PDB file of C-alpha atoms in Angstrom:
ATOM      1  CA  MET A   1       0.455 -47.713 -55.407  1.00 56.00           C
ATOM      2  CA  SER A   2      -0.707 -44.849 -53.192  1.00 64.00           C
ATOM      3  CA  LEU A   3       1.581 -42.696 -51.089  1.00 64.00           C
ATOM      4  CA  PRO A   4       1.036 -42.681 -47.314  1.00 67.00           C
ATOM      5  CA  ILE A   5      -0.712 -39.629 -45.899  1.00 64.00           C
ATOM      6  CA  PRO A   6       1.636 -37.716 -43.584  1.00 57.00           C
ATOM      7  CA  PRO A   7       0.398 -37.397 -39.992  1.00 60.00           C
ATOM      8  CA  LEU A   8      -0.979 -34.087 -38.749  1.00 57.00           C
ATOM      9  CA  THR A   9       1.563 -32.199 -36.716  1.00 58.00           C
ATOM     10  CA  LEU A  10       1.757 -29.041 -34.679  1.00 55.00           C
ATOM     11  CA  ASP A  11       5.378 -28.488 -35.723  1.00 57.00           C
ATOM     12  CA  PRO A  12       5.516 -24.756 -36.604  1.00 50.00           C
ATOM     13  CA  LEU A  13       7.588 -25.434 -39.706  1.00 56.00           C
ATOM     14  CA  ILE A  14       5.184 -27.925 -41.288  1.00 55.00           C
ATOM     15  CA  GLY A  15       1.999 -27.820 -39.225  1.00 63.00           C
ATOM     16  CA  PRO A  16      -0.695 -25.259 -38.508  1.00 73.00           C
ATOM     17  CA  ALA A  17       0.205 -22.245 -36.380  1.00 78.00           C
ATOM     18  CA  LEU A  18      -1.411 -21.964 -32.953  1.00 81.00           C
ATOM     19  CA  GLY A  19      -2.902 -18.592 -32.053  1.00 85.00           C
ATOM     20  CA  PHE A  20      -2.296 -18.430 -28.306  1.00 90.00           C
ATOM     21  CA  ARG A  21       1.386 -17.354 -28.274  1.00 90.00           C
ATOM     22  CA  PHE A  22       1.730 -13.742 -29.333  1.00 93.00           C
ATOM     23  CA  ALA A  23       3.127 -10.383 -28.264  1.00 93.00           C
ATOM     24  CA  VAL A  24       2.145  -6.825 -29.068  1.00 94.00           C
ATOM     25  CA  PHE A  25       4.833  -4.153 -29.395  1.00 93.00           C
ATOM     26  CA  PHE A  26       4.137  -0.399 -29.357  1.00 92.00           C
ATOM     27  CA  PHE A  27       6.824   1.807 -30.876  1.00 88.00           C
ATOM     28  CA  ALA A  28       6.748   5.259 -29.278  1.00 73.00           C
ATOM     29  CA  GLY A  29       7.687   7.898 -31.818  1.00 66.00           C
ATOM     30  CA  GLY A  30       7.765   5.139 -34.438  1.00 58.00           C
ATOM     31  CA  ALA A  31      11.074   3.637 -33.290  1.00 66.00           C
ATOM     32  CA  VAL A  32      11.433   2.891 -29.559  1.00 69.00           C
ATOM     33  CA  PRO A  33       9.533  -0.214 -28.328  1.00 76.00           C
ATOM     34  CA  ASN A  34       7.470  -0.007 -25.135  1.00 76.00           C
ATOM     35  CA  PRO A  35       8.708  -2.995 -23.031  1.00 78.00           C
ATOM     36  CA  ILE A  36       5.820  -2.893 -20.534  1.00 80.00           C
ATOM     37  CA  ASP A  37       2.711  -3.139 -22.698  1.00 84.00           C
ATOM     38  CA  ILE A  38       3.336  -6.388 -24.600  1.00 84.00           C
ATOM     39  CA  ARG A  39       1.036  -8.928 -22.921  1.00 87.00           C
ATOM     40  CA  PHE A  40      -2.580  -9.104 -23.972  1.00 94.00           C
ATOM     41  CA  GLN A  41      -5.269 -11.719 -23.484  1.00 94.00           C
ATOM     42  CA  ARG A  42      -6.820 -11.273 -26.912  1.00 96.00           C
ATOM     43  CA  VAL A  43      -6.118  -9.428 -30.159  1.00 97.00           C
ATOM     44  CA  SER A  44      -8.756  -9.024 -32.860  1.00 97.00           C
ATOM     45  CA  GLY A  45      -9.264  -6.928 -35.963  1.00 95.00           C
ATOM     46  CA  LEU A  46      -6.420  -8.432 -37.988  1.00 95.00           C
ATOM     47  CA  SER A  47      -8.241  -7.883 -41.246  1.00 94.00           C
ATOM     48  CA  ALA A  48      -8.274  -5.851 -44.427  1.00 94.00           C
ATOM     49  CA  SER A  49     -10.759  -5.723 -47.268  1.00 95.00           C
ATOM     50  CA  ILE A  50     -11.034  -4.109 -50.669  1.00 96.00           C
ATOM     51  CA  ASP A  51     -13.892  -1.644 -51.086  1.00 96.00           C
ATOM     52  CA  THR A  52     -15.508  -1.750 -54.510  1.00 96.00           C
ATOM     53  CA  THR A  53     -17.783   0.386 -56.612  1.00 96.00           C
ATOM     54  CA  THR A  54     -20.371  -1.056 -58.971  1.00 95.00           C
ATOM     55  CA  ILE A  55     -20.515   0.117 -62.591  1.00 94.00           C
ATOM     56  CA  ILE A  56     -23.617  -0.720 -64.606  1.00 93.00           C
ATOM     57  CA  GLU A  57     -22.957  -1.173 -68.302  1.00 90.00           C
ATOM     58  CA  GLY A  58     -25.744   0.178 -70.510  1.00 88.00           C
ATOM     59  CA  GLY A  59     -27.717  -2.602 -72.198  1.00 88.00           C
ATOM     60  CA  GLN A  60     -26.031  -5.332 -70.112  1.00 86.00           C
ATOM     61  CA  ASN A  61     -28.564  -6.912 -67.764  1.00 89.00           C
ATOM     62  CA  LEU A  62     -26.689 -10.131 -66.895  1.00 92.00           C
ATOM     63  CA  TYR A  63     -23.955  -8.651 -64.736  1.00 92.00           C
ATOM     64  CA  THR A  64     -22.362  -5.487 -63.367  1.00 93.00           C
ATOM     65  CA  HIS A  65     -18.718  -4.528 -63.101  1.00 93.00           C
ATOM     66  CA  ARG A  66     -17.295  -4.298 -59.582  1.00 94.00           C
ATOM     67  CA  LEU A  67     -14.106  -2.247 -59.515  1.00 96.00           C
ATOM     68  CA  PRO A  68     -11.695  -1.896 -56.587  1.00 96.00           C
ATOM     69  CA  THR A  69     -11.576   1.579 -55.026  1.00 96.00           C
ATOM     70  CA  ARG A  70      -9.527   1.389 -51.811  1.00 95.00           C
ATOM     71  CA  VAL A  71      -8.379  -0.844 -48.994  1.00 95.00           C
ATOM     72  CA  GLY A  72     -10.386  -0.744 -45.753  1.00 95.00           C
ATOM     73  CA  TYR A  73      -9.264  -1.931 -42.329  1.00 96.00           C
ATOM     74  CA  ALA A  74     -11.032  -3.042 -39.163  1.00 95.00           C
ATOM     75  CA  ASN A  75      -9.939  -1.421 -35.901  1.00 97.00           C
ATOM     76  CA  LEU A  76      -7.275  -3.248 -33.903  1.00 97.00           C
ATOM     77  CA  VAL A  77      -8.862  -4.437 -30.638  1.00 98.00           C
ATOM     78  CA  LEU A  78      -6.647  -5.397 -27.680  1.00 97.00           C
ATOM     79  CA  GLU A  79      -7.894  -6.970 -24.456  1.00 97.00           C
ATOM     80  CA  ARG A  80      -5.916  -7.456 -21.253  1.00 95.00           C
ATOM     81  CA  GLY A  81      -6.243  -7.568 -17.521  1.00 93.00           C
ATOM     82  CA  PHE A  82      -6.566  -4.217 -15.762  1.00 93.00           C
ATOM     83  CA  VAL A  83      -3.078  -2.668 -15.450  1.00 89.00           C
ATOM     84  CA  VAL A  84      -1.976   0.303 -13.321  1.00 89.00           C
ATOM     85  CA  GLY A  85       1.026   2.455 -14.239  1.00 84.00           C
ATOM     86  CA  SER A  86       1.257   1.615 -17.930  1.00 88.00           C
ATOM     87  CA  PRO A  87       2.585   4.002 -20.631  1.00 88.00           C
ATOM     88  CA  LEU A  88      -0.209   2.763 -22.904  1.00 90.00           C
ATOM     89  CA  ASN A  89      -2.782   3.823 -20.296  1.00 91.00           C
ATOM     90  CA  LEU A  90      -1.212   7.302 -20.305  1.00 90.00           C
ATOM     91  CA  GLU A  91      -1.572   7.510 -24.100  1.00 90.00           C
ATOM     92  CA  PHE A  92      -5.212   6.427 -23.956  1.00 93.00           C
ATOM     93  CA  ASN A  93      -5.847   8.887 -21.114  1.00 93.00           C
ATOM     94  CA  ALA A  94      -4.351  11.766 -23.136  1.00 94.00           C
ATOM     95  CA  ALA A  95      -6.509  10.856 -26.136  1.00 94.00           C
ATOM     96  CA  MET A  96      -9.743  10.396 -24.194  1.00 94.00           C
ATOM     97  CA  SER A  97      -9.331  13.255 -21.672  1.00 95.00           C
ATOM     98  CA  LEU A  98      -7.270  15.889 -23.482  1.00 96.00           C
ATOM     99  CA  PHE A  99      -7.931  14.934 -27.132  1.00 96.00           C
ATOM    100  CA  LYS A 100      -4.151  14.711 -27.675  1.00 95.00           C
ATOM    101  CA  PHE A 101      -2.910  11.977 -29.981  1.00 94.00           C
ATOM    102  CA  ALA A 102       0.564  10.539 -30.433  1.00 91.00           C
ATOM    103  CA  PRO A 103       0.198   7.907 -33.183  1.00 92.00           C
ATOM    104  CA  SER A 104       2.621   5.025 -32.904  1.00 91.00           C
ATOM    105  CA  ASN A 105       3.430   1.960 -34.931  1.00 93.00           C
ATOM    106  CA  VAL A 106       2.237  -1.324 -33.459  1.00 95.00           C
ATOM    107  CA  ILE A 107       3.393  -4.813 -34.373  1.00 95.00           C
ATOM    108  CA  VAL A 108       1.489  -7.950 -33.368  1.00 96.00           C
ATOM    109  CA  THR A 109       3.778 -10.988 -33.535  1.00 94.00           C
ATOM    110  CA  LEU A 110       2.694 -14.638 -33.609  1.00 94.00           C
ATOM    111  CA  LEU A 111       5.281 -16.762 -31.753  1.00 91.00           C
ATOM    112  CA  SER A 112       6.314 -20.407 -32.023  1.00 87.00           C
ATOM    113  CA  GLU A 113       6.603 -22.696 -28.997  1.00 84.00           C
ATOM    114  CA  ARG A 114      10.261 -21.610 -28.837  1.00 85.00           C
ATOM    115  CA  HIS A 115       9.064 -17.968 -28.785  1.00 86.00           C
ATOM    116  CA  LEU A 116      10.435 -17.299 -32.270  1.00 88.00           C
ATOM    117  CA  PRO A 117       8.385 -15.088 -34.623  1.00 90.00           C
ATOM    118  CA  LEU A 118       6.263 -16.969 -37.177  1.00 90.00           C
ATOM    119  CA  ALA A 119       4.246 -14.060 -38.557  1.00 93.00           C
ATOM    120  CA  ALA A 120       3.509 -10.445 -37.757  1.00 96.00           C
ATOM    121  CA  TRP A 121       1.074  -7.665 -38.532  1.00 96.00           C
ATOM    122  CA  LEU A 122       2.377  -4.095 -38.640  1.00 96.00           C
ATOM    123  CA  PHE A 123      -0.100  -1.285 -37.929  1.00 96.00           C
ATOM    124  CA  ILE A 124       1.148   2.119 -39.052  1.00 94.00           C
ATOM    125  CA  LYS A 125       0.224   5.331 -37.208  1.00 94.00           C
ATOM    126  CA  ALA A 126      -2.162   3.684 -34.745  1.00 95.00           C
ATOM    127  CA  TYR A 127      -4.113   5.879 -32.346  1.00 95.00           C
ATOM    128  CA  PRO A 128      -6.786   5.245 -29.665  1.00 96.00           C
ATOM    129  CA  VAL A 129     -10.467   5.408 -30.621  1.00 97.00           C
ATOM    130  CA  ARG A 130     -12.131   3.423 -27.807  1.00 97.00           C
ATOM    131  CA  TRP A 131     -11.273   2.374 -24.254  1.00 95.00           C
ATOM    132  CA  ALA A 132     -13.550   0.299 -22.042  1.00 96.00           C
ATOM    133  CA  THR A 133     -13.218  -1.455 -18.709  1.00 95.00           C
ATOM    134  CA  ALA A 134     -15.446  -4.439 -17.915  1.00 95.00           C
ATOM    135  CA  ASP A 135     -18.318  -4.002 -15.485  1.00 94.00           C
ATOM    136  CA  LEU A 136     -17.562  -4.085 -11.773  1.00 94.00           C
ATOM    137  CA  ASP A 137     -19.693  -6.748 -10.087  1.00 92.00           C
ATOM    138  CA  ALA A 138     -19.429  -7.773  -6.414  1.00 93.00           C
ATOM    139  CA  ASN A 139     -21.096 -11.131  -7.257  1.00 93.00           C
ATOM    140  CA  ASP A 140     -18.521 -12.152  -9.872  1.00 89.00           C
ATOM    141  CA  GLU A 141     -14.924 -13.189  -9.148  1.00 90.00           C
ATOM    142  CA  ARG A 142     -13.686 -12.529 -12.651  1.00 91.00           C
ATOM    143  CA  LEU A 143     -10.520 -10.819 -13.851  1.00 92.00           C
ATOM    144  CA  LEU A 144     -11.158  -7.145 -14.668  1.00 94.00           C
ATOM    145  CA  ILE A 145     -10.536  -6.679 -18.408  1.00 95.00           C
ATOM    146  CA  ASP A 146      -9.599  -3.496 -20.271  1.00 95.00           C
ATOM    147  CA  THR A 147     -10.498  -3.301 -23.966  1.00 96.00           C
ATOM    148  CA  MET A 148      -8.481  -0.908 -26.092  1.00 96.00           C
ATOM    149  CA  GLU A 149      -9.359  -0.142 -29.685  1.00 97.00           C
ATOM    150  CA  LEU A 150      -7.045   1.534 -32.188  1.00 97.00           C
ATOM    151  CA  ALA A 151      -7.585   2.951 -35.659  1.00 97.00           C
ATOM    152  CA  TYR A 152      -4.585   3.160 -37.978  1.00 96.00           C
ATOM    153  CA  THR A 153      -3.504   4.355 -41.387  1.00 95.00           C
ATOM    154  CA  ARG A 154      -2.354   1.070 -42.883  1.00 95.00           C
ATOM    155  CA  MET A 155      -1.747  -2.588 -42.014  1.00 96.00           C
ATOM    156  CA  GLN A 156       0.968  -4.770 -43.473  1.00 95.00           C
ATOM    157  CA  ALA A 157       0.849  -8.549 -42.946  1.00 93.00           C
ATOM    158  CA  LEU A 158       4.332 -10.043 -42.633  1.00 91.00           C
ATOM    159  CA  ARG A 159       4.988 -13.745 -43.051  1.00 83.00           C
ATOM    160  CA  ILE A 160       8.376 -14.437 -41.540  1.00 70.00           C
TER     161      ILE A 160
END
């Protein structure tokens, strides 16, 4: 006798998480959250990888040894509609115009349909490395998008 296959569900407790409900929190000075800059259209760069070095063993021609050396991270890329009067814009302006950096911790939180946290990614000592605004085009009625890219010291994935 075979057991029935349970139906697929989008219930956050037993089904797959959906990636369109999220918030981004910047912690100025490492502790105080910025309540204005939390809404973004897209977040990418949630990844880490282990760098390796290859060791060749003398007389062994069938394989090499690959040993871990360090953890590497992709830059955190945030995209949102063009915003005026944002503290985050001031930080990016200081970095790009004055070469002054104030690293902050950033947490990206995946939310359930009830807006409860399901998972999070903590980025420690994040600082701006790239800022771009989409092209201005009089023939295109598209939302103007800012792309902000941050480097950071370390990422910690949190499963809540």
